[in-house]
Short mmCIF file of C-alpha atoms in Angstrom, two decimals:
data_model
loop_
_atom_site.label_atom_id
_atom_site.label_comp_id
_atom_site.label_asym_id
_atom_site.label_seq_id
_atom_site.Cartn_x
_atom_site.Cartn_y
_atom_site.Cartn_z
CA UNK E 1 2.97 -14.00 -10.81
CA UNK E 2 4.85 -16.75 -11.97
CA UNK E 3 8.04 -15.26 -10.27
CA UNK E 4 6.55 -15.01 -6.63
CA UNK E 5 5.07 -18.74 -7.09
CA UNK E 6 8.11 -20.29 -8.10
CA UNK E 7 9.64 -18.85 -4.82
CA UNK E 8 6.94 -20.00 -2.70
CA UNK E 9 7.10 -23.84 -3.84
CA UNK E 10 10.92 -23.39 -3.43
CA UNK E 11 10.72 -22.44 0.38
CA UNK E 12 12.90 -24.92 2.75
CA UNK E 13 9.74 -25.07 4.78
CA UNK E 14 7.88 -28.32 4.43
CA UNK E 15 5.34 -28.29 1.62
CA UNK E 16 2.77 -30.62 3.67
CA UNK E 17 2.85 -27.85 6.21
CA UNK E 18 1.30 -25.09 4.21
CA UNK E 19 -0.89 -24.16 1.00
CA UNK E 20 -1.00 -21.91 -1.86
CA UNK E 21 -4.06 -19.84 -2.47
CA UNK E 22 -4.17 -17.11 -5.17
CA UNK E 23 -7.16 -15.48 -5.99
CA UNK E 24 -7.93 -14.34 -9.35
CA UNK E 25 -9.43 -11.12 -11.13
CA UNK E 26 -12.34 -11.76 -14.09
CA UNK E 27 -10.92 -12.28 -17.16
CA UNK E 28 -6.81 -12.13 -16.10
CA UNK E 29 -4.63 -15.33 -16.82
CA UNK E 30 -3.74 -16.48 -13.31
CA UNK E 31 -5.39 -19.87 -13.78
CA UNK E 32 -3.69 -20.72 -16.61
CA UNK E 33 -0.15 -19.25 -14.89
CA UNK E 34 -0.96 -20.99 -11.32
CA UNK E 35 -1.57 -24.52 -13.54
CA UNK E 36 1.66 -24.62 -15.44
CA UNK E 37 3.78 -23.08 -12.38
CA UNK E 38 2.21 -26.11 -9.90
CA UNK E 39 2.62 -28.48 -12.54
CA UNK E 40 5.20 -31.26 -10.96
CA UNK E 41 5.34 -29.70 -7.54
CA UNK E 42 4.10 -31.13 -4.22
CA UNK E 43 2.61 -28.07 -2.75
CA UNK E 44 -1.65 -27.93 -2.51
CA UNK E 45 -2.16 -24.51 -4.72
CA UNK E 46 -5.97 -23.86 -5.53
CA UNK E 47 -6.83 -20.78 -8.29
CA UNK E 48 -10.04 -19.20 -7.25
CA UNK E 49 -12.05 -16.43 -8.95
CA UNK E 50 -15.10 -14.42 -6.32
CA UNK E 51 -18.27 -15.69 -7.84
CA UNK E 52 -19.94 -12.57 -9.62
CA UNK E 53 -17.41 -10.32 -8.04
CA UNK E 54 -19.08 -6.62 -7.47
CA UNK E 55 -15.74 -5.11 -7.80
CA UNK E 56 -14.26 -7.13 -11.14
CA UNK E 57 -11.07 -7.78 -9.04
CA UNK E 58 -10.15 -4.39 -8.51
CA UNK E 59 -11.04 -4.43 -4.38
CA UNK E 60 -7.71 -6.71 -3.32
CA UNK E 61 -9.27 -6.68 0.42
CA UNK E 62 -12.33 -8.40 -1.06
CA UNK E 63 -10.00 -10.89 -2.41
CA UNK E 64 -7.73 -11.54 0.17
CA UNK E 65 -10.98 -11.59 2.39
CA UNK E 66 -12.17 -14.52 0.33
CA UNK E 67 -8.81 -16.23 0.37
CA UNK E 68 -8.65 -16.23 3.70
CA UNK E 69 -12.24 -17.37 4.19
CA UNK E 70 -11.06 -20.48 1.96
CA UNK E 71 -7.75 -21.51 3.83
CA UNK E 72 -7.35 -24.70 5.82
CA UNK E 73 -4.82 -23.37 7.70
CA UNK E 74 -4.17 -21.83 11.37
CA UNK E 75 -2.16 -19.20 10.21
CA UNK E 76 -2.46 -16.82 7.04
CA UNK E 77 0.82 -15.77 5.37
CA UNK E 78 0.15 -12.83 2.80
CA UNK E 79 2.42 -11.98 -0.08
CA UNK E 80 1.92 -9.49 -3.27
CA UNK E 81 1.95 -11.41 -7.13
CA UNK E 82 4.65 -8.99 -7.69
CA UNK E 83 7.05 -9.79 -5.31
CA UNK E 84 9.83 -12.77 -4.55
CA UNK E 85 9.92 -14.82 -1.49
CA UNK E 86 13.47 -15.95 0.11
CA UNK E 87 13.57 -19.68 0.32
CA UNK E 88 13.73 -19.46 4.44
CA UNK E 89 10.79 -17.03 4.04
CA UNK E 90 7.83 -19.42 6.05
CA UNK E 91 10.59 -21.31 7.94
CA UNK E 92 12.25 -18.31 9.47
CA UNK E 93 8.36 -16.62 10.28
CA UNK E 94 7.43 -20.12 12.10
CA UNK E 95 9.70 -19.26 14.84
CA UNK E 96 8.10 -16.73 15.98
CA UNK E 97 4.18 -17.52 15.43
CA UNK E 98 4.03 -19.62 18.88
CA UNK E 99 3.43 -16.80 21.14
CA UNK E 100 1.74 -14.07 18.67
CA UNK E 101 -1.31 -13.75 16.64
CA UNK E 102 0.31 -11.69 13.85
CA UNK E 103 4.09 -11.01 12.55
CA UNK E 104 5.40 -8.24 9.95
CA UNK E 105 7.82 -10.15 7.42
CA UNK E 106 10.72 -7.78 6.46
CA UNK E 107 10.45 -6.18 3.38
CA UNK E 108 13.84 -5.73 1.12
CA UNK E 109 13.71 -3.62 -2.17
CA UNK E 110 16.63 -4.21 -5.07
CA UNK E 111 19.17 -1.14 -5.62
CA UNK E 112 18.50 -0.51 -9.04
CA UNK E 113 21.78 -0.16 -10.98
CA UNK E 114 20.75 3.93 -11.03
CA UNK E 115 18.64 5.37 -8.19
CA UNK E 116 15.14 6.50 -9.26
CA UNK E 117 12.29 8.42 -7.35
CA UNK E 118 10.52 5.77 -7.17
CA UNK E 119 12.85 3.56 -5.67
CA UNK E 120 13.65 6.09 -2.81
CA UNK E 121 9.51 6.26 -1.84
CA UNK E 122 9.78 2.16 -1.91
CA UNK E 123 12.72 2.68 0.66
CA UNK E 124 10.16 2.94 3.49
CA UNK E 125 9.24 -0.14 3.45
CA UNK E 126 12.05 -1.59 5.02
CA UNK E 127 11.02 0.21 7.80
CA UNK E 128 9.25 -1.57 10.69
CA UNK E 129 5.96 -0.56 11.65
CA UNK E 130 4.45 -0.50 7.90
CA UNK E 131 2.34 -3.85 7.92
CA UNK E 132 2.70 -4.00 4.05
CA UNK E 133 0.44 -6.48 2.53
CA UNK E 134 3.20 -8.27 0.73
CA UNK E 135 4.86 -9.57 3.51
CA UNK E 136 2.36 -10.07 6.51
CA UNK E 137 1.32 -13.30 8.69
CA UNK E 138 -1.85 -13.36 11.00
CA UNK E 139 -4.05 -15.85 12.98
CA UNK E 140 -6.45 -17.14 10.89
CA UNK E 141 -9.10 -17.20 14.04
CA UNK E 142 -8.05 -13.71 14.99
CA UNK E 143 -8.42 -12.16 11.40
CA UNK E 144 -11.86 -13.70 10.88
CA UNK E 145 -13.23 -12.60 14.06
CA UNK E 146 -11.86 -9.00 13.33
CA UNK E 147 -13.90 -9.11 9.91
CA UNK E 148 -10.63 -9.09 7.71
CA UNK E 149 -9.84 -6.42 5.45
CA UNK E 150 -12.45 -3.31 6.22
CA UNK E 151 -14.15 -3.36 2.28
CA UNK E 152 -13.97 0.36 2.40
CA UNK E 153 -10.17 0.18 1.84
CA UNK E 154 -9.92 -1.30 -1.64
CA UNK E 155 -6.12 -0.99 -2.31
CA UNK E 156 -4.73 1.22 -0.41
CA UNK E 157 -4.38 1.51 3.79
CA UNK E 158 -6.75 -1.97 3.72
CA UNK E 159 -3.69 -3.47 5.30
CA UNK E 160 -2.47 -0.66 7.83
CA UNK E 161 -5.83 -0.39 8.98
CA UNK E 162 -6.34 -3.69 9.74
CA UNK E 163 -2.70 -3.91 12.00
CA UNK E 164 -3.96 -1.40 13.76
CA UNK E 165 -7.30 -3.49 13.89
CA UNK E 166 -4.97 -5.90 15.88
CA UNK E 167 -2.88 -3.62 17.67
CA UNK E 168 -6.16 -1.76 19.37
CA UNK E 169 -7.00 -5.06 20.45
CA UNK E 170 -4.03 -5.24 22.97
CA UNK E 171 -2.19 -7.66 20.72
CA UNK E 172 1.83 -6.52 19.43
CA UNK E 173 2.92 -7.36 15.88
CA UNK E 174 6.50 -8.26 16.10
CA UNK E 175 9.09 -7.84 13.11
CA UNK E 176 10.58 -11.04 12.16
CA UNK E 177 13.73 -9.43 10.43
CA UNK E 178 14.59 -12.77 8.47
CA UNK E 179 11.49 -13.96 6.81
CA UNK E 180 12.19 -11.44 3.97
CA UNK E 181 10.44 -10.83 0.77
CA UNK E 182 11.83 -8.78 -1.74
CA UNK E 183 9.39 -5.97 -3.46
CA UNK E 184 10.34 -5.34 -7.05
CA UNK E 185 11.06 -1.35 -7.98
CA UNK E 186 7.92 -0.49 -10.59
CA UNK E 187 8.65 1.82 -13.37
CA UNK E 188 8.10 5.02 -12.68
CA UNK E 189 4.20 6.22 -13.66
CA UNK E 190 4.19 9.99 -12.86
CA UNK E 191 0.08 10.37 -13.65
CA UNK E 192 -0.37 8.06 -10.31
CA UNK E 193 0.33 11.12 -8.50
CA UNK E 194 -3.57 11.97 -9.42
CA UNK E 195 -4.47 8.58 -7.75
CA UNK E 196 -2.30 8.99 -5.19
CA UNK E 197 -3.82 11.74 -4.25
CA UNK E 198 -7.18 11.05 -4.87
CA UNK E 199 -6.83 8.46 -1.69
CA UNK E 200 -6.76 11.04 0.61
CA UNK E 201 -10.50 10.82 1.00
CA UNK E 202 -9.76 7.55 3.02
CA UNK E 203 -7.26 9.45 5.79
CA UNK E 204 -10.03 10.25 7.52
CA UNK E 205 -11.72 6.98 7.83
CA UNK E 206 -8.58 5.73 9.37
CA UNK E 207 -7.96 8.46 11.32
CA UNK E 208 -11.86 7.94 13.00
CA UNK E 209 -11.05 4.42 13.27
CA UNK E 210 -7.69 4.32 14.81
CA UNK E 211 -7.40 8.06 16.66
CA UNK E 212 -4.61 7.33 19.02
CA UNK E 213 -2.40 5.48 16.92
CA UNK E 214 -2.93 8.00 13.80
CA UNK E 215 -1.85 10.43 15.90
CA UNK E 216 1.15 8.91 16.39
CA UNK E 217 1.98 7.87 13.30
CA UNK E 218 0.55 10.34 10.69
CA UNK E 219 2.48 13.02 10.96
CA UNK E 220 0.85 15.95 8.52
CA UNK E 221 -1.91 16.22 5.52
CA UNK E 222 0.53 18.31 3.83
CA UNK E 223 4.58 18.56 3.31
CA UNK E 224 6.12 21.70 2.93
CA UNK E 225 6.30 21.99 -0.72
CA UNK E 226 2.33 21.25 -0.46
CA UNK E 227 2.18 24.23 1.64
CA UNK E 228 4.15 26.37 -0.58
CA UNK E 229 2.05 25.46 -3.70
CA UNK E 230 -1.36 26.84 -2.27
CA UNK E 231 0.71 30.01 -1.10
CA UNK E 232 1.36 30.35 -4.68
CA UNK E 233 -2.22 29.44 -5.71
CA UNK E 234 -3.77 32.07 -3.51
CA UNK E 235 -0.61 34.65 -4.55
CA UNK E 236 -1.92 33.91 -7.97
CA UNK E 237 -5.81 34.29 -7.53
CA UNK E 238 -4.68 37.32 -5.54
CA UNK E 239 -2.53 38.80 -8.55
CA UNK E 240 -5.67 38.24 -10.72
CA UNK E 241 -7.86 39.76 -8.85
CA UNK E 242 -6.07 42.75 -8.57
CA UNK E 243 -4.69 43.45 -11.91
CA UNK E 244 -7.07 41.39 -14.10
CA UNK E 245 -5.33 39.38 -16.58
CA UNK E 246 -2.23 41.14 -16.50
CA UNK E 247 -1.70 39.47 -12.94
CA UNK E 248 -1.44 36.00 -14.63
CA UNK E 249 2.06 36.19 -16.05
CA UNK E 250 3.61 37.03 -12.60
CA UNK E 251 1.94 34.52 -10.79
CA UNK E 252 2.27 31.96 -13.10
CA UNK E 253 5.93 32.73 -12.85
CA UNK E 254 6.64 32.38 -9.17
CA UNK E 255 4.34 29.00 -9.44
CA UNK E 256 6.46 27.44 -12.52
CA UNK E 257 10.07 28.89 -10.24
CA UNK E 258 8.78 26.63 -7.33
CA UNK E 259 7.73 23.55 -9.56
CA UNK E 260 11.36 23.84 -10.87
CA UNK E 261 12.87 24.18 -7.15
CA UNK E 262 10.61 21.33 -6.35
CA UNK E 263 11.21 19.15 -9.22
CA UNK E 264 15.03 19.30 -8.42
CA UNK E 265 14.89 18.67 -4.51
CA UNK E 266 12.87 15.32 -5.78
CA UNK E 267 15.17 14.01 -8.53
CA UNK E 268 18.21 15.42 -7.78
CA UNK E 269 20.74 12.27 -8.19
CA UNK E 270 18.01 10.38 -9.84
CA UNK E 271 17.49 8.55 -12.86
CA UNK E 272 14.50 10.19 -14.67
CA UNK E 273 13.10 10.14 -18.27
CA UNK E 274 12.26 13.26 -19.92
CA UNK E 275 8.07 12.22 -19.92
CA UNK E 276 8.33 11.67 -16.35
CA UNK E 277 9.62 15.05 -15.91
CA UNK E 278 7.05 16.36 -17.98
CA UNK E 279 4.03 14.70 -16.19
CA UNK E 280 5.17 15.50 -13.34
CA UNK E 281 6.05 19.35 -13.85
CA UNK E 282 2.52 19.04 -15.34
CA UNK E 283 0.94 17.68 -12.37
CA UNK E 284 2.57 18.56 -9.00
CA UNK E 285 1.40 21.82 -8.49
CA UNK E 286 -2.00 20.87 -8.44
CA UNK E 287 -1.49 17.69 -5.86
CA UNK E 288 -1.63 19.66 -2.74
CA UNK E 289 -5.45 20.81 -4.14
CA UNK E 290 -6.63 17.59 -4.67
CA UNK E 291 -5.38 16.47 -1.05
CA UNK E 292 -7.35 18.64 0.49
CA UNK E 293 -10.07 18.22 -1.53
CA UNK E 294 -10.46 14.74 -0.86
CA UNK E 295 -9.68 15.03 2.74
CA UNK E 296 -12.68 17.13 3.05
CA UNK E 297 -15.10 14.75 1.14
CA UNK E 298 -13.48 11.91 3.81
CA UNK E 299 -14.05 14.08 6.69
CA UNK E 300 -17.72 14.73 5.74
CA UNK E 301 -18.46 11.09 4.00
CA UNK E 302 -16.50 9.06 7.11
CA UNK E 303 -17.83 11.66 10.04
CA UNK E 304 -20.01 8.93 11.74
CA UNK E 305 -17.12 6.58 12.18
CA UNK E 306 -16.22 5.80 15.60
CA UNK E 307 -13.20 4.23 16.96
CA UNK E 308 -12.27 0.35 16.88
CA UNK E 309 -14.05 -1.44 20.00
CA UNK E 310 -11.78 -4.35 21.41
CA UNK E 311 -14.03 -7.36 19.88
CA UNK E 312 -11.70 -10.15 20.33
CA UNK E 313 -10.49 -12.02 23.34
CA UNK E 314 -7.92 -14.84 23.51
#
């Protein structure tokens, strides 16, 4: 956190012209990092905690909900604790704020010295059209009125779903291509493919909320490789049902040659430790499962959702 704050007082934008707000989890060290990184500068920066928070910090929409709820400000500029701001960062968004309600900063990730996985899944988002969190910029008036960040997305699609919260309100988000933040490359954590997967459940809350534009941008529940895994799956429940026992060894071989296939289309080229291969051989085969899973749970738990109603009007 230090890192991104020390960027932010060092912007070429005026410091009467804006203020810092960082909300803090229960129990973390931000206050004491926000006091000693404001010590000496000019910029307002307030370190606030969510009185009896229900969620122990772990729901960042909550926070940023309450962040935005304290700003003084007519326009809210959001940024990740993680990440580094380029001095012209505010000064190059403020010329294009006049005629919008929201902007998408532009989002630059460090080459690592040797390519990783996880660097080439970060690569998307330099793409326009994400509406990442870390680098974002919307109307204060027009995010309040369209509730904020829907609760139900605690850290993860909170901030796509609420640009398309904007978008199906007839407003455009623009990409302001120089008011760049740069999003570090996090060491590779192969187990988060069980949490990453385990999100699924929320697709379909999206999906019921924004229909037309998930259409368009969602392309499939499943890649190929998730496709060929529960081919295997049933080939082995198929094999074991027919031959008993003796079934397993065949199966289990034509599911360990496509987690082998699979595990060299994804880090061919790449830097990769011998525990994140591991985990990962470990793990992959049973993704596709817990997709579906979960996007059955969503479809039943979110079913009464209906689309976003225009509720704003300039």
């Amino acid at each position: 956190m230090q890192r991104v704050l020390s960027t932010v007082f060092e912007q070429t934008y005026s410091s009467s012209e804006f203020e810092v707000i960082v909300v803090a989890s229960p129990g973390d060290s931000a206050f004491e990092t926000v006091s000693q990184s404001a010590e000496g500068r000019s910029v307002s920066v307030r370190c606030v905690g969510i009185y009896e928070d229900p969620w122990q910090g772990k729901n960042a929409s909550a926070k940023r909900n309450y962040g935005a709820s304290l700003a003084r400000g007519e326009w809210l500029a959001f940024i990740d604790d993680d990440c580094e701001a380029d001095p012209r960062w505010l000064e190059e968004a403020d010329l294009l704020l006049k005629d919008n309600v929201a902007l998408e900063g532009c989002k630059k990730i460090p080459v690592p010295p040797k390519e990783t996985y996880t660097y080439r899944g970060l690569k998307s988002f330099e793409k326009p059209g994400g509406y990442q969190s870390c680098n974002m910029f919307y109307r204060r008036d027009v995010f309040l009125k369209l509730g904020g960040f829907d609760l139900r997305f605690p850290f993860y699609l909170e901030d796509t779903d609420f640009a398309w919260s904007v978008i199906d309100n007839g407003f455009q988000i623009p990409h302001a291509s120089n008011a760049i933040v740069r999003h570090p490359v996090v060491p590779a954590a192969p187990w988060r493919l069980l949490d990453d997967s385990k999100r699924t459940i929320l697709l379909p809350l999206l999906k019921n909320k924004h229909p037309e534009i998930y259409r368009q941008k969602i392309s499939r529940l499943l890649q190929w490789n998730h496709k060929a895994y529960l081919i295997m799956w049933l080939l082995l429940l198929v094999l074991v049902i027919r031959y008993n026992w003796d079934g397993l060894p065949m199966g289990g071989l034509f599911l360990f040659s496509l987690t082998g296939v699979d595990l060299a289309r994804r880090y061919w080229g790449c830097r990769v430790s011998v525990n994140e291969l591991a985990v990962t051989c470990l793990l992959i085969p049973f993704v596709p499962l817990i997709r579906l899973i979960q996007y059955a749970r969503g479809l039943y738990r979110y079913r009464h959702i209906l689309p976003t109603a225009r509720s704003i009007q300039i």
